[in-house]
Coordinates of C-alpha atoms in Angstrom, one line a residue:
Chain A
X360 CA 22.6 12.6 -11.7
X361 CA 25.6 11.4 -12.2
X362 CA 25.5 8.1 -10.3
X363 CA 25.4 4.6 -11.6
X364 CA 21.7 3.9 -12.7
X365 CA 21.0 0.6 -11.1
X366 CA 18.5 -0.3 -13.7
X367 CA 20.8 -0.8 -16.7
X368 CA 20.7 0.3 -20.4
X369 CA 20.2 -2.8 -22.0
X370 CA 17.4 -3.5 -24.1
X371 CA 15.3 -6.2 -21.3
X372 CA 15.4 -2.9 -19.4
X373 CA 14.2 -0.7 -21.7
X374 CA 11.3 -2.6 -22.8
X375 CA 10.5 -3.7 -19.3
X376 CA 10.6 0.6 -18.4
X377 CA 8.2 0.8 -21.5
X378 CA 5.9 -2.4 -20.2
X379 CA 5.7 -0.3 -16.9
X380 CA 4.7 3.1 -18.4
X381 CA 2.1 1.3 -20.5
X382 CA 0.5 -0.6 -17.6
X383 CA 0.5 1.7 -15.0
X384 CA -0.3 4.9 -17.3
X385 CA -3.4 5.7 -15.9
X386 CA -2.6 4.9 -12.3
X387 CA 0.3 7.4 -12.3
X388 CA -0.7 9.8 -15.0
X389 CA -3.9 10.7 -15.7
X390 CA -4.0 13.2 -12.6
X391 CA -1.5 15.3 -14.2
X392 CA -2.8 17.7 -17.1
X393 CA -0.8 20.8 -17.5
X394 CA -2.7 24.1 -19.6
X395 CA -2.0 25.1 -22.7
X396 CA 0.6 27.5 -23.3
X397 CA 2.4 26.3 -19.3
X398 CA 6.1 26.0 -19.9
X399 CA 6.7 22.6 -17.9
X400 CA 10.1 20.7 -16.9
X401 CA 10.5 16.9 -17.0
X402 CA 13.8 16.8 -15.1
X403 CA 15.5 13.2 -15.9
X404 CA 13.3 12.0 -18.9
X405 CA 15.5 8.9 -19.2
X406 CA 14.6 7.2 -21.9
X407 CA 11.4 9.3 -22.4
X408 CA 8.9 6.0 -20.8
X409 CA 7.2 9.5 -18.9
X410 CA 8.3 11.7 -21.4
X411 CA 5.3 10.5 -24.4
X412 CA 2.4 10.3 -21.7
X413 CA 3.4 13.9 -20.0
X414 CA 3.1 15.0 -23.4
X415 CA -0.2 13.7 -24.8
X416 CA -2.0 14.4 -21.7
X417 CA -0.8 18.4 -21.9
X418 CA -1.1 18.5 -25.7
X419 CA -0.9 22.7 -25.4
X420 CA 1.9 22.3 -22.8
X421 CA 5.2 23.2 -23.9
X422 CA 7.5 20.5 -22.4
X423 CA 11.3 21.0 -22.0
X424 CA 12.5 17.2 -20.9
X425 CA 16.2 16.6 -19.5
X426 CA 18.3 14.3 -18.8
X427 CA 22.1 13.6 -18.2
X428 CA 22.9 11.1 -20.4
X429 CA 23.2 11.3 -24.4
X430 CA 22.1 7.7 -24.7
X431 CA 18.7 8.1 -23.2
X432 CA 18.1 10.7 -25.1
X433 CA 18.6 9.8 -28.4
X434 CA 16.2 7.1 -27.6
X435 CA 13.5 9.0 -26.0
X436 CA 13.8 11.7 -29.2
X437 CA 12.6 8.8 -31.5
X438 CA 10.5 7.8 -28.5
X439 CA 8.8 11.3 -29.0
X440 CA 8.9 11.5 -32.2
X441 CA 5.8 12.9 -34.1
X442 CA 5.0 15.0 -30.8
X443 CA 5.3 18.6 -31.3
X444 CA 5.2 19.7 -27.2
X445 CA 8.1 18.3 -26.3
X446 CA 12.3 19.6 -27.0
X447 CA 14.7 17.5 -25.4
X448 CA 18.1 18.9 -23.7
X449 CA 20.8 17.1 -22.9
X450 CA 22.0 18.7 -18.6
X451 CA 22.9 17.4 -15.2
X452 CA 20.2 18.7 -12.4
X453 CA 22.7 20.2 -10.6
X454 CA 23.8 22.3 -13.4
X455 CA 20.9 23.6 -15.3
X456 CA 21.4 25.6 -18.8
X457 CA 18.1 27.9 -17.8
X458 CA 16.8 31.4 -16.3
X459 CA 15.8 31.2 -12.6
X460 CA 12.1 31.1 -12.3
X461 CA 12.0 29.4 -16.4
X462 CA 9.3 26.9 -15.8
X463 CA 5.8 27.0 -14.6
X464 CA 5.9 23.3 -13.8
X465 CA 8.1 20.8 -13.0
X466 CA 7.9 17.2 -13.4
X467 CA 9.7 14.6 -11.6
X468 CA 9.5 10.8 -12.3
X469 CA 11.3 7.9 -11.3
X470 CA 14.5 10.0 -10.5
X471 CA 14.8 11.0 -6.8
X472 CA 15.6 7.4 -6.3
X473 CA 18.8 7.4 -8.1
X474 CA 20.2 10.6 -6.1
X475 CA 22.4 11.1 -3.2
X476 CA 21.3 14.3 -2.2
X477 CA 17.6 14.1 -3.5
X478 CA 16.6 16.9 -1.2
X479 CA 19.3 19.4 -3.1
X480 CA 17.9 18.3 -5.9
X481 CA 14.2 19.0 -5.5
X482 CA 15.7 22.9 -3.9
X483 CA 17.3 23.4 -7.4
X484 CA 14.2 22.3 -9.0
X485 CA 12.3 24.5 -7.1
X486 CA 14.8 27.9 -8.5
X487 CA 13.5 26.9 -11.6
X488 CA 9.9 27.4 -10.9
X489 CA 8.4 30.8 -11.2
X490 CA 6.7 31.2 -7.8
X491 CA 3.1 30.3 -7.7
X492 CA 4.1 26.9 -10.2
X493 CA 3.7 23.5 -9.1
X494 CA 6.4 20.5 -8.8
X495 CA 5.0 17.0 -9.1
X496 CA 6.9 13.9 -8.1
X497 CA 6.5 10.0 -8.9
X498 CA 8.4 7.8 -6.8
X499 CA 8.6 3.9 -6.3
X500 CA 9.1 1.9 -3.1
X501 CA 10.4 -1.5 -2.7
X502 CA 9.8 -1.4 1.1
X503 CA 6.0 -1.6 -0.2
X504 CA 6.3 -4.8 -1.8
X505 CA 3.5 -7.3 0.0
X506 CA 2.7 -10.4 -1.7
X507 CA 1.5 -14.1 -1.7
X508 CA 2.8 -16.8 -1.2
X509 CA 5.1 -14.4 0.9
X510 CA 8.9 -15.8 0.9
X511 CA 11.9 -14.9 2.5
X512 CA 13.9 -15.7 -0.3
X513 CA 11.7 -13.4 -2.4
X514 CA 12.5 -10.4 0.3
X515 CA 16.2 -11.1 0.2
X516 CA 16.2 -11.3 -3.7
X517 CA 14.4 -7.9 -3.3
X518 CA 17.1 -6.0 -0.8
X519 CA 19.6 -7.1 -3.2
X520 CA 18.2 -4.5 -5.5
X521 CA 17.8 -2.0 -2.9
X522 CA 21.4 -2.3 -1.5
X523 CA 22.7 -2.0 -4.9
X524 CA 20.8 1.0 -5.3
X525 CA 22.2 2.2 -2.2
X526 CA 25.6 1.2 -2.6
X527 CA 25.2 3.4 -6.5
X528 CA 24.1 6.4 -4.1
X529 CA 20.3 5.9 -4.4
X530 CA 17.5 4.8 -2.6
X531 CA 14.8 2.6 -3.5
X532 CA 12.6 2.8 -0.4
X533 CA 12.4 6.7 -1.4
X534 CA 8.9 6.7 -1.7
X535 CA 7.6 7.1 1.3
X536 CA 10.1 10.0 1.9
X537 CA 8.5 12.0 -0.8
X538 CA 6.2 14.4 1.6
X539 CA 9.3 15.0 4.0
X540 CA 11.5 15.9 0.8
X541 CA 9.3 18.2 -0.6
X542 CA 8.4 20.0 2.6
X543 CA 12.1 20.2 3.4
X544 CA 13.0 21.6 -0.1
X545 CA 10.7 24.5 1.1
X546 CA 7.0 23.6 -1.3
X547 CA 3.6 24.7 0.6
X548 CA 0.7 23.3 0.0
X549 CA 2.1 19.7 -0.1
X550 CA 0.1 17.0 -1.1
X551 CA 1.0 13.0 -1.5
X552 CA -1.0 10.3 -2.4
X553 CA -0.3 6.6 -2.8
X554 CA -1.0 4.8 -5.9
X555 CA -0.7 0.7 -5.1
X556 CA -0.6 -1.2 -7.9
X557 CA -2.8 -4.2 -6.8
X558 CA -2.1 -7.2 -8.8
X559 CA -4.4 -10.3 -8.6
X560 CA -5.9 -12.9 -11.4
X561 CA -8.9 -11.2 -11.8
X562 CA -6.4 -8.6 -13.7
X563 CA -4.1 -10.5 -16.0
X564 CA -2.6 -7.9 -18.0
X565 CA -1.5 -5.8 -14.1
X566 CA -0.1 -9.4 -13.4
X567 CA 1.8 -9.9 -16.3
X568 CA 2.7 -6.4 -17.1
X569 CA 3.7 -5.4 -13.7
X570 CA 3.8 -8.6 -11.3
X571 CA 6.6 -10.2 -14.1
X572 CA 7.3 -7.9 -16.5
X573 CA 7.9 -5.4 -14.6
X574 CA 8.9 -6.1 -10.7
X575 CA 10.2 -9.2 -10.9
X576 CA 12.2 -8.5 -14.3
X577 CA 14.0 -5.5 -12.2
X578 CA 14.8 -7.4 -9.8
X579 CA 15.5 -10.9 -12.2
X580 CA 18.0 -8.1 -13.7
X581 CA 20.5 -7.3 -10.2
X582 CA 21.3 -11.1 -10.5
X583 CA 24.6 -10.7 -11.6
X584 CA 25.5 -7.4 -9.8
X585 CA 24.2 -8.7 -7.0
X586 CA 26.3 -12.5 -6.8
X587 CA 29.4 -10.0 -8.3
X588 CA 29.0 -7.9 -5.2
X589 CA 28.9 -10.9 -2.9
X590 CA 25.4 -10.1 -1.3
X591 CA 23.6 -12.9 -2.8
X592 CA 24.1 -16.6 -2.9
X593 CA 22.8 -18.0 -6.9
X594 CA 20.9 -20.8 -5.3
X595 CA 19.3 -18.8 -3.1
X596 CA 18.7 -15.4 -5.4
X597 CA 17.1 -17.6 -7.8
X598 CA 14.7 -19.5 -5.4
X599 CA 13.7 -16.0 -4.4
X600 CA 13.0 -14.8 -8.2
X601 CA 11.1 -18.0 -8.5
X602 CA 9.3 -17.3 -5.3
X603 CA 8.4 -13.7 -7.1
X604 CA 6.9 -15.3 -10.0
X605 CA 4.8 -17.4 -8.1
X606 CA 3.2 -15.0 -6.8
X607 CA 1.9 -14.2 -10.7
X608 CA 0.1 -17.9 -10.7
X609 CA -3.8 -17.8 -10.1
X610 CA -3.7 -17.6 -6.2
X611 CA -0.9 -15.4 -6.0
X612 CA -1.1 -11.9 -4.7
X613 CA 1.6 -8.9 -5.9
X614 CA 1.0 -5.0 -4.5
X615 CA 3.8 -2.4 -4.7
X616 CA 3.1 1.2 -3.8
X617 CA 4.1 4.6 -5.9
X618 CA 4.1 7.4 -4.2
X619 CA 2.8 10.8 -6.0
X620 CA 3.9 14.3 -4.7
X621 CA 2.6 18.1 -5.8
X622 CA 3.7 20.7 -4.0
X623 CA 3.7 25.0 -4.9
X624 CA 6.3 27.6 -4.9
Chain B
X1221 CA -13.8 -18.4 16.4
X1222 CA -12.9 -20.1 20.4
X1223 CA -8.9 -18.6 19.6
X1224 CA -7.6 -16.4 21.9
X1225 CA -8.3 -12.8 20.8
X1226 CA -4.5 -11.5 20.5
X1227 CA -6.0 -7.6 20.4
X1228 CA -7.3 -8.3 24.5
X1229 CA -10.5 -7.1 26.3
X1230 CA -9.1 -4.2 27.8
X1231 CA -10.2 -0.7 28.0
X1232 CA -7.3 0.5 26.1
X1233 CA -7.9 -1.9 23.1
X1234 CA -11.9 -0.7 23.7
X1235 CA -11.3 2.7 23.0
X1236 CA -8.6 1.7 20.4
X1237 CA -11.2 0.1 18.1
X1238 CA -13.5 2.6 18.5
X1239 CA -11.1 5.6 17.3
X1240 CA -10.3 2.8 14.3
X1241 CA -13.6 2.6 13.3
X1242 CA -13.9 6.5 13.7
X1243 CA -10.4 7.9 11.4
X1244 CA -11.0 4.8 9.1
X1245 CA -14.8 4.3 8.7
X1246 CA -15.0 6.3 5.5
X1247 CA -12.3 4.6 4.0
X1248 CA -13.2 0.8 5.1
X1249 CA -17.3 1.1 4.9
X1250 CA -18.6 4.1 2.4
X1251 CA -19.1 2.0 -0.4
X1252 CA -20.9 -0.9 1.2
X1253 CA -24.6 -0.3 1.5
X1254 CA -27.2 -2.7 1.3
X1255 CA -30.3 -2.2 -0.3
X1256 CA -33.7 -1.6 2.2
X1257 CA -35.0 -5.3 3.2
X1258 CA -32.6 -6.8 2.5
X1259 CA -31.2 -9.1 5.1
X1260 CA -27.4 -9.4 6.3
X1261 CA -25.3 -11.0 8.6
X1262 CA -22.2 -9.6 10.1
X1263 CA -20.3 -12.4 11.3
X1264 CA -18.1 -11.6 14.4
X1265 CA -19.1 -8.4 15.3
X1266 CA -17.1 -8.4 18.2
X1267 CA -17.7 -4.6 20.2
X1268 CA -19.8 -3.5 17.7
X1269 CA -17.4 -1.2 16.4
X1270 CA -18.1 -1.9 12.6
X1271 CA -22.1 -2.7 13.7
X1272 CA -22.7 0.9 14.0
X1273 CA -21.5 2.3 10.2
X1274 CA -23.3 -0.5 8.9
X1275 CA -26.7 -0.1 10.5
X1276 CA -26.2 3.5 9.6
X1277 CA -25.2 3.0 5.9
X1278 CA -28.0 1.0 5.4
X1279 CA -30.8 2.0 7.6
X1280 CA -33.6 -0.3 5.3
X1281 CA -31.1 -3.6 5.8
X1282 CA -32.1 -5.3 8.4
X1283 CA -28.8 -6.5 10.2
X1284 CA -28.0 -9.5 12.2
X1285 CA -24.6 -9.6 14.2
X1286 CA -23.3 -11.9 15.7
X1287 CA -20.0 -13.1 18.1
X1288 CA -18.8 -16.0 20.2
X1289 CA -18.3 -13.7 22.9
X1290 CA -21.1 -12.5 25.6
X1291 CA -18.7 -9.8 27.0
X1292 CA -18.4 -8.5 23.5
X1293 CA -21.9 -8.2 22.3
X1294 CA -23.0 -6.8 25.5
X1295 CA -20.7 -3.7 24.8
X1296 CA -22.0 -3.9 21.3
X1297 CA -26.1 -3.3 22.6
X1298 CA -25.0 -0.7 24.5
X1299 CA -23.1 0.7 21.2
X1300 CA -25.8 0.1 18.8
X1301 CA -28.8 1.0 21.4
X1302 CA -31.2 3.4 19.6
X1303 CA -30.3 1.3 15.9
X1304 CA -33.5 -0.3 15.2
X1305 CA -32.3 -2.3 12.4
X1306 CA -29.9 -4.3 14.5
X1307 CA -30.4 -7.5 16.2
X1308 CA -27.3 -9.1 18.1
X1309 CA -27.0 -12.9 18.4
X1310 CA -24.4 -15.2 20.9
X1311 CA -22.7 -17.6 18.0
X1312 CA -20.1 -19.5 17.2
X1313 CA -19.5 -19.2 13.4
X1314 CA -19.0 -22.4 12.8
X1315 CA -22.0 -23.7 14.2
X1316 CA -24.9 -21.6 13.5
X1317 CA -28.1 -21.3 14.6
X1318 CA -29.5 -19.6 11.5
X1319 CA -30.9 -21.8 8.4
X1320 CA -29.1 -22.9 5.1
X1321 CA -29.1 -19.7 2.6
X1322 CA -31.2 -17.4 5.3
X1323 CA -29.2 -14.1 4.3
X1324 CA -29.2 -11.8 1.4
X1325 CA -25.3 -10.4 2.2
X1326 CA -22.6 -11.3 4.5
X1327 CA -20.3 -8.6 5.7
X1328 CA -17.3 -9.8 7.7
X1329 CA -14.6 -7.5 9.2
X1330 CA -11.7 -7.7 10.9
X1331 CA -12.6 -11.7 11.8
X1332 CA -10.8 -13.9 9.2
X1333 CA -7.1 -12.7 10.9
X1334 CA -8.1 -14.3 14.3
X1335 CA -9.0 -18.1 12.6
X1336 CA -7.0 -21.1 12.7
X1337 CA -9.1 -22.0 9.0
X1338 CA -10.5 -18.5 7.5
X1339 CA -10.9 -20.9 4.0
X1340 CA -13.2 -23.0 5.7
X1341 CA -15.2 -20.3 7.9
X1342 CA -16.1 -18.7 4.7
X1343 CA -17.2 -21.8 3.1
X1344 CA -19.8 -21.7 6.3
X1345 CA -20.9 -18.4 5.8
X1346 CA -21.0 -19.0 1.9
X1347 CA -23.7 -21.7 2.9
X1348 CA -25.7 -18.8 5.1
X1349 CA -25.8 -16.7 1.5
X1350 CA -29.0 -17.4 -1.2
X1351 CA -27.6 -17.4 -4.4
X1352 CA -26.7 -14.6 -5.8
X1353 CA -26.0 -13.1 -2.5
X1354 CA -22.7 -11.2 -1.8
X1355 CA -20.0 -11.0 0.7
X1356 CA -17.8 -8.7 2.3
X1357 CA -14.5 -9.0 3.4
X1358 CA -12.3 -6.5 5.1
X1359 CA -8.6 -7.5 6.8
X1360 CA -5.5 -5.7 7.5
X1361 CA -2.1 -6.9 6.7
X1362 CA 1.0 -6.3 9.1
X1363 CA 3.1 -6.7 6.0
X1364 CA 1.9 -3.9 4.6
X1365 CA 3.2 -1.1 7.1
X1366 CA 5.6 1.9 5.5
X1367 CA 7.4 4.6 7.5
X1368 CA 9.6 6.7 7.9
X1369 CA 11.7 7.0 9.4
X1370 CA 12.4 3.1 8.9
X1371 CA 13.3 1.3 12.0
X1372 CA 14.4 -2.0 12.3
X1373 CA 13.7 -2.2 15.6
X1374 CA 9.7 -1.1 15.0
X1375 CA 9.6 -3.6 12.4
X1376 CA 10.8 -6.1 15.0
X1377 CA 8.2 -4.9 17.6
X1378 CA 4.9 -5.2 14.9
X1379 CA 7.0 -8.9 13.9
X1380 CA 5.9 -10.0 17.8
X1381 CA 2.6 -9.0 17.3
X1382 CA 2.6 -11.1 14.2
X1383 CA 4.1 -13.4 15.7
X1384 CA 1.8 -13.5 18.8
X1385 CA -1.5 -14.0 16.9
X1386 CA 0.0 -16.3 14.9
X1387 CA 0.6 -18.5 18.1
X1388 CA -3.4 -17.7 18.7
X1389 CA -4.0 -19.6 15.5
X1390 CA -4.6 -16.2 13.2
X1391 CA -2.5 -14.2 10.9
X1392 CA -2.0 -10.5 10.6
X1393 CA -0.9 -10.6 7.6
X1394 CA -4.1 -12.1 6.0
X1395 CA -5.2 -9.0 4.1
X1396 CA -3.2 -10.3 0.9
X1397 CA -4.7 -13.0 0.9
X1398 CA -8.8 -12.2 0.4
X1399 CA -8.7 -12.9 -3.2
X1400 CA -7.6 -16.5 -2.8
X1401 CA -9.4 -17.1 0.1
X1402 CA -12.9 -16.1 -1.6
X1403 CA -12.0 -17.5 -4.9
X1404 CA -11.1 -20.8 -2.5
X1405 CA -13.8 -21.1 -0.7
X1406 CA -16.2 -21.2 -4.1
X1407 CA -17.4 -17.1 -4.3
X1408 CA -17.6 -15.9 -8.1
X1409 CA -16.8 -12.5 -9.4
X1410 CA -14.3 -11.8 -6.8
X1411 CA -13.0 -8.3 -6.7
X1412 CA -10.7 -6.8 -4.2
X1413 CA -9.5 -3.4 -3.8
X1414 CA -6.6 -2.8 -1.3
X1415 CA -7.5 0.3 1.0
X1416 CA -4.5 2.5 2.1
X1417 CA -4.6 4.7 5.1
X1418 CA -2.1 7.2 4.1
X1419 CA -0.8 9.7 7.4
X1420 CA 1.7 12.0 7.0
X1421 CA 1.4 15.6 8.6
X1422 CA -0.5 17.3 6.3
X1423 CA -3.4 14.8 7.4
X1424 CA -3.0 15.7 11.6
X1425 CA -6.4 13.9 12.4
X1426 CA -5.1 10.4 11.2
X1427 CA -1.5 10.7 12.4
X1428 CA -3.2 11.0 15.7
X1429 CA -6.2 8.8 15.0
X1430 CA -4.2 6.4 13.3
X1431 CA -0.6 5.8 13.5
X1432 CA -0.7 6.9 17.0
X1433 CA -3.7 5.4 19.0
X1434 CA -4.5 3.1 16.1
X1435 CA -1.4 0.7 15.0
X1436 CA 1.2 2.2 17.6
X1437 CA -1.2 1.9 20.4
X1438 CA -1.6 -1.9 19.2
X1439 CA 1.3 -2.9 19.1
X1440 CA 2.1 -1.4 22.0
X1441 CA -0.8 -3.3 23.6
X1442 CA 1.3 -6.4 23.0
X1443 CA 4.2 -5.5 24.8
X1444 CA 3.7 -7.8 28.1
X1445 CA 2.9 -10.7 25.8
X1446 CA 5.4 -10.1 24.0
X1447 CA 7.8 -10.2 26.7
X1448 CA 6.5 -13.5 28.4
X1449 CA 6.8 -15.3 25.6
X1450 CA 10.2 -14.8 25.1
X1451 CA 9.9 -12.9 22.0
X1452 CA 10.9 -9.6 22.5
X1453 CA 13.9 -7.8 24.9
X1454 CA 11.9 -4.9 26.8
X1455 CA 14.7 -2.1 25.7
X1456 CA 14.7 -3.2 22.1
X1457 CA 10.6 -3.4 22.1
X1458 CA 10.4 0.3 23.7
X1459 CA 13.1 1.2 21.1
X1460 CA 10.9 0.0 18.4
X1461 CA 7.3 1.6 20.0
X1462 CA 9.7 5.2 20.3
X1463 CA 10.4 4.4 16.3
X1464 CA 6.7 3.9 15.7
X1465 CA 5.9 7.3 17.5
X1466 CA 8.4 9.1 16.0
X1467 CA 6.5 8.7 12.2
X1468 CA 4.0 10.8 14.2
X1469 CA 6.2 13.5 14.1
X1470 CA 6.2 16.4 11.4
X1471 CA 8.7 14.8 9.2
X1472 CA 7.1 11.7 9.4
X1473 CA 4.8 8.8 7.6
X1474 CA 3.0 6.0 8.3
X1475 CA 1.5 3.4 6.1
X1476 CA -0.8 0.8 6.2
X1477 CA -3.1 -1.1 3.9
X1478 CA -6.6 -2.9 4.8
X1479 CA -7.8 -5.1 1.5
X1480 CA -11.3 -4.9 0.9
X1481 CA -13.3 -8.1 -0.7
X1482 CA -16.7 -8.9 -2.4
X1483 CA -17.6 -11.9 -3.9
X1484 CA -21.0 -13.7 -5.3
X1485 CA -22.2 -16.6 -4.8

């Protein structure tokens, strides 16, 4: 948890985060309802993005939402504000302020990605859990990205992001991996689906909200890492982030695929 | 439709097609029925493979199928013998024998990847529809294959297939692309809905069905063609086939996307 989170803190990231959770709520979300009175973990709440739809969709749920740094949390806290289900702790993963067995659920989003060890991560989880309760795990996958016009620049632009992640200990292509990393973290009964977010212009706001705003904004936002760390030429980074936003015109094409996990104790 | 067919004649690719249509027929056809009387014409119905679900989806429809190939639509008699609602025609789609606006729906499958102009085979087949009449379009996409574990060298083996229909005047990768297309060649309310086939090992009927005698088996087929042309090195194509097998294994996943289109004229 303590890595470098490729994503930034700045404000274009925090509102693009927010842009994201908005416009792919229900694609994500709406399959995960927790009963009243379940004590649930959100393990890396970040800036809370998650954190406010987890929390109206198990309005009896009592949520307990972590994450490592200060800085996200302040911000999720007045994300939250005015919901009564949710406390907010600041804790690394790895080193947990709770009984063994404390949760009923546990709730991962968005944070396996930034992890070296992911696996070790989801086995601590799973101490958490009383046995019998039920992990659930969001991840992205850059390696899913399929558009049109399709460009070569566009996939370079793209890798930069994912060897940055690398480089900062994560993995962006984690997605797929989500099945294997549950089942080797020891959950039965493991279930994944895919969730593609299928953009064409016969859905404006999914082109603008995730096509720009969202995937090519992330990636738009490695520029400078990216020509600092010598694996991008500008020229050629920026054709590719060009050749990303084209794909948002009215014959363009953008699909990227999440990847949601549930698994039992 | 005179192309070379890059998927071949044989047996292999026979039996191939037919354990498709099997492991993916729910996915692909379940939600296209066509109402009793009303008359449809599947254009390149090549083995019949897709024939079958549709006669038996929509045993009121009466069907019309046709292919440019005698060889093929023999094998697809003998597949659809005992359908009544089926009636197979030798065609070339681009010249047929069928008056303007004789059909009610068009349902086209697995076609558009093998033409040198899909834009303008659709505008023929638009001109076959009576207003108000729909069509179907289902292709896969290449560029839309996920596993793990990632293999640069299986990613280099499905690139020659790519690469080899390509040559034949198709593209693989046209699943992406069924919005434009229909919204090019002059269909309205054009809606597509990308189709995932999802295999890891919790789902042993379509790691065998699919990633193994499905897309592995495919690209596999391609191999000697591959070689001839001077686009693959044997080792390095049986290094990348081994990769493709070895998402079949209990740790692994495989992912591939078919896009799904209807549009009105």
């Amino acid at each position: 948890m303590a890595s470098a989170y490729v994503h930034g803190y700045d404000e274009a990231a925090r509102i693009r985060l927010q842009d994201q959770a908005r416009s792919l709520v229900d694609l994500l979300h709406s399959d995960t309802v927790y009963p009243a009175g379940s004590k649930v973990l959100e393990a890396g709440c970040g800036t809370g993005a998650q954190t406010v739809t987890l929390a109206r969709n198990s309005p009896g749920a009592r949520i307990t939402s972590i994450d490592v740094s200060a800085v996200h949390l302040e911000e999720a806290g007045a994300r939250a504000a005015g919901l009564g289900n949710v406390e907010f702790r600041q804790a690394d993963l790895f080193a947990l302020p709770f009984g063994k067995e404390s949760f009923d659920h546990v709730f991962v989003c968005f944070v396996l990605e930034h992890l070296p060890r992911p696996r070790e991560a989801l086995e601590v989880l799973k101490g958490q859990l009383r046995p019998g309760g039920s992990i659930t795990v969001i991840e992205g996958d850059h390696g899913s990205a399929c558009f049109h016009p399709d460009s070569e620049a566009a996939r370079e632009a793209i890798a930069c992001q994912v060897e940055l992640q690398r480089r900062a200990g994560g993995n962006a292509n984690i997605g797929r991996e989500v099945y294997p990393l549950l089942v080797g973290a020891g959950f039965r009964r493991v279930s994944v689906s895919p969730r593609m977010v299928y953009a064409d212009s016969s859905r404006p706001e999914l082109v603008d909200g995730f096509t720009r705003k969202t995937f090519t904004a992330m990636i738009e936002g490695v520029r400078a890492d990216a020509l600092a760390a010598g694996i991008a030429k500008s020229d050629r980074f920026d054709n590719g982030i060009k050749a990303l936003y084209r794909t948002a015109e009215t014959d363009g094409v953008f699909c990227y695929t999440f990847f949601k996990g549930v698994g039992e104790k």
